[in-house]
PDB file of C-alpha atoms in Angstrom:
ATOM      1  CA  MET B1414      90.082 129.725 101.256  1.00  0.00           C
ATOM      2  CA  ALA B1415      90.675 128.443 104.597  1.00  0.00           C
ATOM      3  CA  ASP B1416      94.427 129.897 105.027  1.00  0.00           C
ATOM      4  CA  THR B1417      95.810 126.529 105.255  1.00  0.00           C
ATOM      5  CA  ALA B1418      98.846 125.212 103.353  1.00  0.00           C
ATOM      6  CA  ALA B1419      97.000 123.318 101.191  1.00  0.00           C
ATOM      7  CA  ALA B1420      95.306 126.105 100.514  1.00  0.00           C
ATOM      8  CA  GLN B1421      97.763 128.571 100.273  1.00  0.00           C
ATOM      9  CA  LEU B1422      99.137 126.001  97.688  1.00  0.00           C
ATOM     10  CA  HIS B1423      96.900 125.926  95.895  1.00  0.00           C
ATOM     11  CA  ARG B1424      96.223 129.690  95.592  1.00  0.00           C
ATOM     12  CA  ILE B1425      99.550 129.863  94.629  1.00  0.00           C
ATOM     13  CA  LEU B1426      99.318 127.365  91.478  1.00  0.00           C
ATOM     14  CA  ALA B1427      96.281 128.920  90.767  1.00  0.00           C
ATOM     15  CA  VAL B1428      97.740 132.026  89.253  1.00  0.00           C
ATOM     16  CA  ILE B1429     101.290 131.741  88.471  1.00  0.00           C
ATOM     17  CA  PRO B1430     100.728 129.687  85.526  1.00  0.00           C
ATOM     18  CA  ARG B1431      98.201 132.339  84.369  1.00  0.00           C
ATOM     19  CA  PHE B1432      99.947 135.794  84.760  1.00  0.00           C
ATOM     20  CA  ALA B1433     104.052 134.731  84.387  1.00  0.00           C
ATOM     21  CA  ASP B1434     104.207 136.241  81.594  1.00  0.00           C
ATOM     22  CA  ASP B1435     106.177 139.548  82.441  1.00  0.00           C
ATOM     23  CA  GLU B1436     103.333 141.627  82.433  1.00  0.00           C
ATOM     24  CA  ASP B1437     101.923 144.152  84.592  1.00  0.00           C
ATOM     25  CA  HIS B1438      98.335 142.977  86.577  1.00  0.00           C
ATOM     26  CA  ASP B1439      96.548 144.418  88.540  1.00  0.00           C
ATOM     27  CA  LEU B1440      96.524 142.797  92.271  1.00  0.00           C
ATOM     28  CA  GLU B1441      92.713 143.021  92.943  1.00  0.00           C
ATOM     29  CA  GLU B1442      92.185 140.777  89.655  1.00  0.00           C
ATOM     30  CA  VAL B1443      94.895 138.313  90.766  1.00  0.00           C
ATOM     31  CA  ALA B1444      93.879 138.248  93.991  1.00  0.00           C
ATOM     32  CA  ALA B1445      89.821 137.513  93.127  1.00  0.00           C
ATOM     33  CA  LEU B1446      91.069 134.598  91.020  1.00  0.00           C
ATOM     34  CA  ALA B1447      92.765 132.715  93.419  1.00  0.00           C
ATOM     35  CA  GLY B1448      89.703 133.488  95.735  1.00  0.00           C
ATOM     36  CA  THR B1449      90.937 135.682  97.959  1.00  0.00           C
ATOM     37  CA  ASN B1450      92.215 139.361  98.863  1.00  0.00           C
ATOM     38  CA  ARG B1451      95.067 141.192  97.935  1.00  0.00           C
ATOM     39  CA  ARG B1452      96.713 141.015 101.656  1.00  0.00           C
ATOM     40  CA  GLN B1453      96.830 137.338 101.440  1.00  0.00           C
ATOM     41  CA  ILE B1454      97.854 137.164  97.739  1.00  0.00           C
ATOM     42  CA  ILE B1455     100.541 139.478  98.842  1.00  0.00           C
ATOM     43  CA  LYS B1456     101.432 136.978 101.541  1.00  0.00           C
ATOM     44  CA  ASP B1457     101.583 134.029  99.749  1.00  0.00           C
ATOM     45  CA  PHE B1458     104.181 135.778  96.884  1.00  0.00           C
ATOM     46  CA  GLU B1459     105.835 136.680  99.906  1.00  0.00           C
ATOM     47  CA  SER B1460     106.244 132.767 100.906  1.00  0.00           C
ATOM     48  CA  ILE B1461     107.340 132.053  97.577  1.00  0.00           C
ATOM     49  CA  THR B1462     110.603 134.564  98.055  1.00  0.00           C
ATOM     50  CA  ASP B1463     111.202 133.359 101.371  1.00  0.00           C
ATOM     51  CA  ARG B1464     111.239 130.003 100.194  1.00  0.00           C
ATOM     52  CA  PHE B1465     110.114 128.909 103.668  1.00  0.00           C
ATOM     53  CA  ASP B1466     106.734 127.538 104.590  1.00  0.00           C
ATOM     54  CA  VAL B1467     105.709 126.505 100.746  1.00  0.00           C
ATOM     55  CA  PRO B1468     106.109 123.102  99.595  1.00  0.00           C
ATOM     56  CA  GLY B1469     108.254 122.467  96.392  1.00  0.00           C
ATOM     57  CA  HIS B1470     110.786 124.875  96.152  1.00  0.00           C
ATOM     58  CA  LEU B1471     109.603 126.964  93.265  1.00  0.00           C
ATOM     59  CA  GLU B1472     112.883 128.229  91.487  1.00  0.00           C
ATOM     60  CA  SER B1473     113.449 130.969  89.015  1.00  0.00           C
ATOM     61  CA  VAL B1474     110.408 132.828  89.723  1.00  0.00           C
ATOM     62  CA  GLN B1475     110.445 136.248  89.969  1.00  0.00           C
ATOM     63  CA  ILE B1476     107.494 138.506  91.083  1.00  0.00           C
ATOM     64  CA  LEU B1477     108.017 142.154  91.742  1.00  0.00           C
ATOM     65  CA  VAL B1478     104.996 143.729  93.847  1.00  0.00           C
ATOM     66  CA  GLY B1479     104.151 147.056  93.384  1.00  0.00           C
ATOM     67  CA  ASP B1480     101.070 149.421  94.996  1.00  0.00           C
ATOM     68  CA  LYS B1481      98.535 148.394  92.894  1.00  0.00           C
ATOM     69  CA  MET B1482     100.405 145.691  90.543  1.00  0.00           C
ATOM     70  CA  VAL B1483     102.290 142.596  90.393  1.00  0.00           C
ATOM     71  CA  SER B1484     104.128 141.454  87.438  1.00  0.00           C
ATOM     72  CA  MET B1485     105.999 137.488  87.290  1.00  0.00           C
ATOM     73  CA  MET B1486     108.088 135.661  85.377  1.00  0.00           C
ATOM     74  CA  ALA B1487     108.119 131.986  86.024  1.00  0.00           C
ATOM     75  CA  SER B1488     110.423 130.024  82.897  1.00  0.00           C
ATOM     76  CA  HIS B1489     108.748 126.601  84.297  1.00  0.00           C
ATOM     77  CA  PHE B1490     105.218 127.390  82.928  1.00  0.00           C
ATOM     78  CA  LEU B1491     106.565 128.591  79.337  1.00  0.00           C
ATOM     79  CA  ARG B1492     106.161 124.816  78.259  1.00  0.00           C
ATOM     80  CA  PRO B1493     102.606 123.213  77.747  1.00  0.00           C
ATOM     81  CA  MET B1494     102.316 121.365  81.360  1.00  0.00           C
ATOM     82  CA  ARG B1495     100.887 118.336  79.384  1.00  0.00           C
ATOM     83  CA  LEU B1496     102.166 114.814  79.946  1.00  0.00           C
ATOM     84  CA  THR B1497     103.870 112.460  77.207  1.00  0.00           C
ATOM     85  CA  MET B1498     103.112 108.317  77.433  1.00  0.00           C
ATOM     86  CA  PRO B1499     106.139 107.701  78.923  1.00  0.00           C
ATOM     87  CA  GLU B1500     105.804 110.214  81.635  1.00  0.00           C
ATOM     88  CA  LEU B1501     101.985 108.779  82.057  1.00  0.00           C
ATOM     89  CA  CYS B1502     102.990 105.176  82.148  1.00  0.00           C
ATOM     90  CA  ALA B1503     105.895 105.716  85.169  1.00  0.00           C
ATOM     91  CA  LEU B1504     102.920 108.023  86.954  1.00  0.00           C
ATOM     92  CA  GLU B1505     100.297 105.286  86.703  1.00  0.00           C
ATOM     93  CA  LEU B1506     102.536 102.164  87.778  1.00  0.00           C
ATOM     94  CA  GLY B1507     103.536 104.636  91.283  1.00  0.00           C
ATOM     95  CA  LEU B1508     100.240 105.864  91.600  1.00  0.00           C
ATOM     96  CA  THR B1509      98.705 101.682  90.884  1.00  0.00           C
ATOM     97  CA  MET B1510     101.402 100.410  93.547  1.00  0.00           C
ATOM     98  CA  LEU B1511     100.423 103.188  95.924  1.00  0.00           C
ATOM     99  CA  ARG B1512      96.873 102.477  95.168  1.00  0.00           C
ATOM    100  CA  LEU B1513      97.552  98.190  96.260  1.00  0.00           C
ATOM    101  CA  GLU B1514      99.452  99.534  99.580  1.00  0.00           C
ATOM    102  CA  ARG B1515      96.643 101.772 101.044  1.00  0.00           C
ATOM    103  CA  THR B1516      93.248 100.774 102.123  1.00  0.00           C
ATOM    104  CA  PRO B1517      89.905 101.145 100.091  1.00  0.00           C
ATOM    105  CA  ALA B1518      89.260 104.364 101.706  1.00  0.00           C
ATOM    106  CA  ASP B1519      92.226 106.076 100.114  1.00  0.00           C
ATOM    107  CA  HIS B1520      91.174 104.705  96.608  1.00  0.00           C
ATOM    108  CA  ALA B1521      89.182 106.894  95.554  1.00  0.00           C
ATOM    109  CA  ALA B1522      91.119 109.533  95.679  1.00  0.00           C
ATOM    110  CA  ILE B1523      94.078 107.570  94.220  1.00  0.00           C
ATOM    111  CA  ASP B1524      91.465 106.910  91.410  1.00  0.00           C
ATOM    112  CA  ARG B1525      90.286 110.233  90.771  1.00  0.00           C
ATOM    113  CA  ALA B1526      94.434 111.690  90.414  1.00  0.00           C
ATOM    114  CA  LEU B1527      94.778 108.736  87.685  1.00  0.00           C
ATOM    115  CA  ASP B1528      91.942 110.266  86.166  1.00  0.00           C
ATOM    116  CA  ARG B1529      92.980 113.510  85.894  1.00  0.00           C
ATOM    117  CA  LEU B1530      96.687 112.244  84.763  1.00  0.00           C
ATOM    118  CA  ARG B1531      94.592 110.212  81.467  1.00  0.00           C
ATOM    119  CA  ALA B1532      93.227 113.715  80.965  1.00  0.00           C
ATOM    120  CA  THR B1533      96.522 115.474  80.533  1.00  0.00           C
ATOM    121  CA  ILE B1534      98.351 113.247  78.164  1.00  0.00           C
ATOM    122  CA  THR B1535      99.565 114.913  75.081  1.00  0.00           C
ATOM    123  CA  GLN B1536      98.465 113.251  71.999  1.00  0.00           C
ATOM    124  CA  LEU B1537     101.433 111.637  70.171  1.00  0.00           C
ATOM    125  CA  PRO B1538     101.866 109.168  67.726  1.00  0.00           C
ATOM    126  CA  MET B1539     104.090 107.488  69.670  1.00  0.00           C
ATOM    127  CA  ASN B1540     101.182 107.383  72.472  1.00  0.00           C
ATOM    128  CA  GLU B1541     100.253 103.836  70.971  1.00  0.00           C
ATOM    129  CA  ALA B1542     103.591 101.883  71.404  1.00  0.00           C
ATOM    130  CA  HIS B1543     102.988 102.401  74.899  1.00  0.00           C
ATOM    131  CA  ASP B1544      99.365 101.548  75.065  1.00  0.00           C
ATOM    132  CA  HIS B1545     100.287  97.798  76.325  1.00  0.00           C
ATOM    133  CA  LEU B1546     101.954  99.338  79.382  1.00  0.00           C
ATOM    134  CA  ARG B1547      99.066 100.586  80.821  1.00  0.00           C
ATOM    135  CA  HIS B1548      97.433  97.729  82.435  1.00  0.00           C
ATOM    136  CA  ALA B1549      98.404  96.133  85.570  1.00  0.00           C
ATOM    137  CA  SER B1550      96.571  93.488  88.074  1.00  0.00           C
ATOM    138  CA  LEU B1551      95.638  94.051  91.262  1.00  0.00           C
ATOM    139  CA  VAL B1552      95.124  91.566  93.489  1.00  0.00           C
ATOM    140  CA  ASP B1553      91.732  91.251  95.579  1.00  0.00           C
ATOM    141  CA  VAL B1554      91.081  93.522  98.961  1.00  0.00           C
ATOM    142  CA  GLY B1555      90.647  90.140 100.836  1.00  0.00           C
ATOM    143  CA  ASN B1556      91.124  86.469  99.909  1.00  0.00           C
ATOM    144  CA  ALA B1557      87.156  85.046 100.642  1.00  0.00           C
ATOM    145  CA  GLU B1558      88.465  81.927 101.778  1.00  0.00           C
ATOM    146  CA  HIS B1559      91.681  82.938 103.795  1.00  0.00           C
ATOM    147  CA  GLN B1560      88.062  85.477 105.668  1.00  0.00           C
ATOM    148  CA  SER B1561      85.971  82.064 105.934  1.00  0.00           C
ATOM    149  CA  MET B1562      88.574  80.214 107.573  1.00  0.00           C
ATOM    150  CA  LEU B1563      89.965  82.996 109.345  1.00  0.00           C
ATOM    151  CA  ARG B1564      86.476  83.873 110.960  1.00  0.00           C
ATOM    152  CA  ALA B1565      85.415  80.074 111.881  1.00  0.00           C
ATOM    153  CA  ALA B1566      89.031  80.011 114.239  1.00  0.00           C
ATOM    154  CA  VAL B1567      87.863  83.275 115.657  1.00  0.00           C
ATOM    155  CA  ARG B1568      84.771  81.601 116.633  1.00  0.00           C
ATOM    156  CA  GLU B1569      86.166  77.740 117.736  1.00  0.00           C
ATOM    157  CA  ARG B1570      89.408  79.767 119.254  1.00  0.00           C
ATOM    158  CA  GLN B1571      91.820  77.567 117.244  1.00  0.00           C
ATOM    159  CA  VAL B1572      95.293  78.307 116.240  1.00  0.00           C
ATOM    160  CA  VAL B1573      95.935  78.890 112.674  1.00  0.00           C
ATOM    161  CA  MET B1574      99.804  79.463 110.485  1.00  0.00           C
ATOM    162  CA  ILE B1575      99.322  82.221 107.689  1.00  0.00           C
ATOM    163  CA  ARG B1576     101.994  82.933 105.294  1.00  0.00           C
ATOM    164  CA  TYR B1577     101.894  87.225 105.535  1.00  0.00           C
ATOM    165  CA  ARG B1578     104.229  89.369 103.650  1.00  0.00           C
ATOM    166  CA  ALA B1579     104.021  92.861 105.523  1.00  0.00           C
ATOM    167  CA  GLY B1580     103.884  95.980 103.084  1.00  0.00           C
ATOM    168  CA  GLY B1581     107.559  96.964 102.338  1.00  0.00           C
ATOM    169  CA  ALA B1582     108.890  93.257 102.447  1.00  0.00           C
ATOM    170  CA  ALA B1583     110.542  91.919  99.856  1.00  0.00           C
ATOM    171  CA  GLU B1584     109.316  88.197 101.215  1.00  0.00           C
ATOM    172  CA  SER B1585     106.430  86.671 103.118  1.00  0.00           C
ATOM    173  CA  VAL B1586     106.739  84.931 106.304  1.00  0.00           C
ATOM    174  CA  GLU B1587     104.898  81.948 108.600  1.00  0.00           C
ATOM    175  CA  ARG B1588     103.427  83.241 111.507  1.00  0.00           C
ATOM    176  CA  ARG B1589     101.763  80.782 114.104  1.00  0.00           C
ATOM    177  CA  VAL B1590      98.625  83.027 115.315  1.00  0.00           C
ATOM    178  CA  CYS B1591      95.845  82.955 117.790  1.00  0.00           C
ATOM    179  CA  PRO B1592      93.060  85.037 115.979  1.00  0.00           C
ATOM    180  CA  HIS B1593      91.361  87.036 118.897  1.00  0.00           C
ATOM    181  CA  ALA B1594      89.204  89.194 116.438  1.00  0.00           C
ATOM    182  CA  MET B1595      87.973  89.911 112.928  1.00  0.00           C
ATOM    183  CA  VAL B1596      87.735  93.718 112.420  1.00  0.00           C
ATOM    184  CA  TYR B1597      86.752  96.088 109.898  1.00  0.00           C
ATOM    185  CA  SER B1598      88.657  99.384 109.823  1.00  0.00           C
ATOM    186  CA  GLU B1599      89.096 102.062 106.799  1.00  0.00           C
ATOM    187  CA  HIS B1600      87.274  99.553 104.434  1.00  0.00           C
ATOM    188  CA  MET B1601      90.149  96.776 105.498  1.00  0.00           C
ATOM    189  CA  TRP B1602      89.853  93.640 107.274  1.00  0.00           C
ATOM    190  CA  TYR B1603      92.517  92.868 109.978  1.00  0.00           C
ATOM    191  CA  VAL B1604      92.835  89.675 111.883  1.00  0.00           C
ATOM    192  CA  VAL B1605      93.921  90.474 115.626  1.00  0.00           C
ATOM    193  CA  THR B1606      95.962  88.972 118.338  1.00  0.00           C
ATOM    194  CA  VAL B1607      98.102  89.137 120.769  1.00  0.00           C
ATOM    195  CA  GLY B1608     101.523  88.690 121.478  1.00  0.00           C
ATOM    196  CA  ASP B1609     103.603  86.963 124.210  1.00  0.00           C
ATOM    197  CA  ASP B1610     103.852  90.983 125.543  1.00  0.00           C
ATOM    198  CA  GLY B1611      99.924  91.102 125.615  1.00  0.00           C
ATOM    199  CA  ALA B1612     100.255  93.896 123.274  1.00  0.00           C
ATOM    200  CA  LEU B1613      98.171  93.444 119.992  1.00  0.00           C
ATOM    201  CA  ARG B1614      99.230  92.940 117.128  1.00  0.00           C
ATOM    202  CA  HIS B1615      97.388  93.535 113.218  1.00  0.00           C
ATOM    203  CA  TYR B1616      97.613  91.260 109.868  1.00  0.00           C
ATOM    204  CA  ARG B1617      95.663  92.715 106.765  1.00  0.00           C
ATOM    205  CA  LEU B1618      93.557  90.328 105.220  1.00  0.00           C
ATOM    206  CA  ASP B1619      94.706  90.968 101.423  1.00  0.00           C
ATOM    207  CA  ARG B1620      98.370  91.025 102.562  1.00  0.00           C
ATOM    208  CA  ILE B1621      97.695  87.161 104.180  1.00  0.00           C
ATOM    209  CA  GLU B1622      98.686  84.375 101.493  1.00  0.00           C
ATOM    210  CA  ALA B1623      97.930  81.141 103.098  1.00  0.00           C
ATOM    211  CA  VAL B1624      96.166  79.880 105.806  1.00  0.00           C
ATOM    212  CA  SER B1625      95.764  76.643 107.615  1.00  0.00           C
ATOM    213  CA  VAL B1626      93.968  76.002 110.513  1.00  0.00           C
ATOM    214  CA  LEU B1627      96.102  73.841 113.347  1.00  0.00           C
ATOM    215  CA  ASP B1628      94.997  71.045 115.777  1.00  0.00           C
ATOM    216  CA  GLU B1629      95.244  73.434 118.296  1.00  0.00           C
ATOM    217  CA  SER B1630      93.147  76.004 120.587  1.00  0.00           C
ATOM    218  CA  PHE B1631      94.090  79.329 123.097  1.00  0.00           C
ATOM    219  CA  SER B1632      91.980  80.870 125.563  1.00  0.00           C
ATOM    220  CA  ALA B1633      90.135  83.533 124.514  1.00  0.00           C
ATOM    221  CA  ASP B1634      90.046  87.407 125.417  1.00  0.00           C
ATOM    222  CA  ALA B1635      86.986  89.049 125.355  1.00  0.00           C
ATOM    223  CA  THR B1636      88.704  92.430 126.154  1.00  0.00           C
ATOM    224  CA  VAL B1637      90.921  92.416 122.241  1.00  0.00           C
ATOM    225  CA  LYS B1638      88.025  93.399 120.297  1.00  0.00           C
ATOM    226  CA  ASN B1639      86.915  96.314 122.305  1.00  0.00           C
ATOM    227  CA  ARG B1640      90.677  97.234 122.964  1.00  0.00           C
ATOM    228  CA  VAL B1641      91.588  97.840 119.204  1.00  0.00           C
ATOM    229  CA  MET B1642      88.490 100.001 118.455  1.00  0.00           C
ATOM    230  CA  GLU B1643      88.273 102.012 121.362  1.00  0.00           C
ATOM    231  CA  SER B1644      90.183 104.385 119.306  1.00  0.00           C
ATOM    232  CA  GLY B1645      87.901 103.947 116.364  1.00  0.00           C
ATOM    233  CA  ARG B1646      90.660 102.599 114.017  1.00  0.00           C
ATOM    234  CA  ALA B1647      92.611  98.865 113.613  1.00  0.00           C
ATOM    235  CA  PHE B1648      96.192 100.513 114.254  1.00  0.00           C
ATOM    236  CA  ALA B1649      95.749 101.412 118.411  1.00  0.00           C
ATOM    237  CA  SER B1650      99.035 100.138 119.722  1.00  0.00           C
ATOM    238  CA  ASP B1651      99.730  98.969 123.555  1.00  0.00           C
ATOM    239  CA  THR B1652     102.964  99.945 123.765  1.00  0.00           C
ATOM    240  CA  THR B1653     104.216 102.562 126.255  1.00  0.00           C
ATOM    241  CA  ARG B1654     107.588 102.892 124.086  1.00  0.00           C
ATOM    242  CA  ARG B1655     107.342 106.514 122.725  1.00  0.00           C
ATOM    243  CA  MET B1656     109.584 108.739 120.342  1.00  0.00           C
ATOM    244  CA  THR B1657     109.188 112.513 120.587  1.00  0.00           C
ATOM    245  CA  VAL B1658     110.183 114.099 117.008  1.00  0.00           C
ATOM    246  CA  ARG B1659     110.714 118.062 116.321  1.00  0.00           C
ATOM    247  CA  TYR B1660     109.716 118.831 112.555  1.00  0.00           C
ATOM    248  CA  SER B1661     111.297 121.748 111.321  1.00  0.00           C
ATOM    249  CA  PRO B1662     109.205 124.978 110.160  1.00  0.00           C
ATOM    250  CA  ARG B1663     109.675 124.348 106.699  1.00  0.00           C
ATOM    251  CA  ILE B1664     107.310 121.121 107.078  1.00  0.00           C
ATOM    252  CA  ALA B1665     105.670 121.348 110.403  1.00  0.00           C
ATOM    253  CA  ARG B1666     102.751 123.594 108.791  1.00  0.00           C
ATOM    254  CA  TRP B1667     101.740 120.567 106.921  1.00  0.00           C
ATOM    255  CA  VAL B1668     102.614 117.986 109.291  1.00  0.00           C
ATOM    256  CA  ALA B1669     100.622 119.592 111.962  1.00  0.00           C
ATOM    257  CA  GLU B1670      97.093 120.174 109.593  1.00  0.00           C
ATOM    258  CA  ARG B1671      97.286 116.467 109.160  1.00  0.00           C
ATOM    259  CA  GLU B1672      97.742 115.506 112.975  1.00  0.00           C
ATOM    260  CA  GLY B1673      95.506 118.419 114.174  1.00  0.00           C
ATOM    261  CA  ALA B1674      98.052 119.683 116.383  1.00  0.00           C
ATOM    262  CA  ALA B1675      99.507 123.191 117.009  1.00  0.00           C
ATOM    263  CA  LEU B1676     102.574 124.894 115.958  1.00  0.00           C
ATOM    264  CA  ALA B1677     105.416 126.373 118.059  1.00  0.00           C
ATOM    265  CA  ALA B1678     106.260 130.255 117.991  1.00  0.00           C
ATOM    266  CA  ASP B1679     108.592 129.800 115.806  1.00  0.00           C
ATOM    267  CA  GLY B1680     106.703 127.491 113.343  1.00  0.00           C
ATOM    268  CA  SER B1681     108.206 124.227 114.310  1.00  0.00           C
ATOM    269  CA  LEU B1682     106.051 121.131 115.725  1.00  0.00           C
ATOM    270  CA  THR B1683     106.949 118.264 118.338  1.00  0.00           C
ATOM    271  CA  LEU B1684     105.422 115.446 118.565  1.00  0.00           C
ATOM    272  CA  ASP B1685     105.245 112.343 120.742  1.00  0.00           C
ATOM    273  CA  HIS B1686     104.256 109.165 118.460  1.00  0.00           C
ATOM    274  CA  PRO B1687     104.026 105.083 119.881  1.00  0.00           C
ATOM    275  CA  VAL B1688     107.267 103.209 118.784  1.00  0.00           C
ATOM    276  CA  ALA B1689     105.591  99.546 118.309  1.00  0.00           C
ATOM    277  CA  ASP B1690     107.881  98.884 115.160  1.00  0.00           C
ATOM    278  CA  GLU B1691     111.822 100.397 115.260  1.00  0.00           C
ATOM    279  CA  THR B1692     111.456 100.027 111.218  1.00  0.00           C
ATOM    280  CA  TRP B1693     108.729 102.234 110.786  1.00  0.00           C
ATOM    281  CA  ALA B1694     110.131 104.778 113.376  1.00  0.00           C
ATOM    282  CA  VAL B1695     113.076 105.215 111.325  1.00  0.00           C
ATOM    283  CA  ARG B1696     111.112 105.101 107.917  1.00  0.00           C
ATOM    284  CA  HIS B1697     108.909 107.898 109.419  1.00  0.00           C
ATOM    285  CA  VAL B1698     111.802 109.924 110.383  1.00  0.00           C
ATOM    286  CA  LEU B1699     114.147 109.306 107.630  1.00  0.00           C
ATOM    287  CA  GLN B1700     110.875 110.470 104.701  1.00  0.00           C
ATOM    288  CA  TYR B1701     111.528 114.047 106.155  1.00  0.00           C
ATOM    289  CA  GLY B1702     115.546 114.341 105.374  1.00  0.00           C
ATOM    290  CA  PRO B1703     117.130 116.772 107.473  1.00  0.00           C
ATOM    291  CA  GLU B1704     113.400 118.555 108.667  1.00  0.00           C
ATOM    292  CA  ALA B1705     112.752 116.080 111.284  1.00  0.00           C
ATOM    293  CA  GLU B1706     114.760 115.178 114.076  1.00  0.00           C
ATOM    294  CA  VAL B1707     114.806 112.680 117.075  1.00  0.00           C
ATOM    295  CA  LEU B1708     114.920 114.349 120.692  1.00  0.00           C
ATOM    296  CA  ASP B1709     114.446 111.275 122.757  1.00  0.00           C
ATOM    297  CA  PRO B1710     114.661 109.072 123.934  1.00  0.00           C
ATOM    298  CA  PRO B1711     118.422 108.725 123.602  1.00  0.00           C
ATOM    299  CA  GLU B1712     118.408 104.895 122.584  1.00  0.00           C
ATOM    300  CA  MET B1713     116.000 105.943 119.713  1.00  0.00           C
ATOM    301  CA  ARG B1714     118.288 108.795 118.687  1.00  0.00           C
ATOM    302  CA  ALA B1715     121.157 105.791 118.591  1.00  0.00           C
ATOM    303  CA  VAL B1716     119.083 103.678 116.231  1.00  0.00           C
ATOM    304  CA  MET B1717     118.544 106.529 113.342  1.00  0.00           C
ATOM    305  CA  ALA B1718     122.484 107.386 114.152  1.00  0.00           C
ATOM    306  CA  SER B1719     123.321 104.192 113.151  1.00  0.00           C
ATOM    307  CA  ARG B1720     120.988 103.607 110.622  1.00  0.00           C
ATOM    308  CA  LEU B1721     122.491 107.214 109.175  1.00  0.00           C
ATOM    309  CA  SER B1722     125.955 106.005 109.081  1.00  0.00           C
ATOM    310  CA  GLU B1723     125.196 102.606 107.190  1.00  0.00           C
ATOM    311  CA  MET B1724     123.634 104.849 104.665  1.00  0.00           C
ATOM    312  CA  ALA B1725     126.611 106.894 104.510  1.00  0.00           C
ATOM    313  CA  ASP B1726     128.468 103.046 103.827  1.00  0.00           C
ATOM    314  CA  GLU B1727     126.160 101.893 101.397  1.00  0.00           C
ATOM    315  CA  ARG B1728     126.798 105.440  99.524  1.00  0.00           C
ATOM    316  CA  THR B1729     131.039 105.480  99.873  1.00  0.00           C
ATOM    317  CA  VAL B1730     132.506 104.959  96.376  1.00  0.00           C
ATOM    318  CA  ARG B1731     135.064 102.475  96.788  1.00  0.00           C
ATOM    319  CA  PRO B1732     138.675 103.417  94.439  1.00  0.00           C
ATOM    320  CA  SER B1733     138.574 100.605  92.146  1.00  0.00           C
ATOM    321  CA  ALA B1734     142.407  98.582  92.128  1.00  0.00           C
TER     322      ALA B1734
END
């Protein structure tokens, strides 16, 4: 297997459940099961004891490595690794909500995860009591009538009013937009408009709740479609605002593999991100907790500091009178 963080995690999870019995096992046999060699499997074991570059710390895992033998003990794997029906319901709900937020390009992977979850249910009498909970209704990828109206508005250069709910937003908002183009990216349709500042705006069709055509027209910009698709995806941004983020060695390997970037000598990673939306920038950095730090610009660091201060205030428990 390739020596990536994902491959290393796959090897670790392949061997620990099988050999965590506090008995001696031949290192060559363990390595063969993991699809690697003796040297690499020892390196994998060291990464667990260092608790450095393996995501999801494994507590109470003991590994003793000798010249030819290895023994492991991990209390986590003593009970059957099965799901009860309530656990499945919770995980299904989370994955179903994630599927709703993602584009169809990601649906296959999520569906495979759901199938695997359903195959791991512990068969218990109480399962029937939860059957009625295991159903959810998802909206269509995009309303066909809305798409037809927007296509006509693009063709006729007519201004439209849309009711739109952004991802994560609690309420929808009305927007007056000039639909310059409809683009298809990652199995999803987007309405592309141009803001007053000349920057592109993208509205996912499945998040548009209502469309009404106004008795107004706008001037076409023939460059819009090329501008938005020149990077091969619908999320190209015209903003020149940047944010420099340093990812610690603990998580940098994963970020580097996703972004196709190279790690620094100390194992960290520093990347520049376009910032068209401060809310996105704050959410992106905070998801990594203390493992990500905004280095530049100073105003973005100030935004992060302000948000962290607000979060600290929200968690402060006031003594009762």
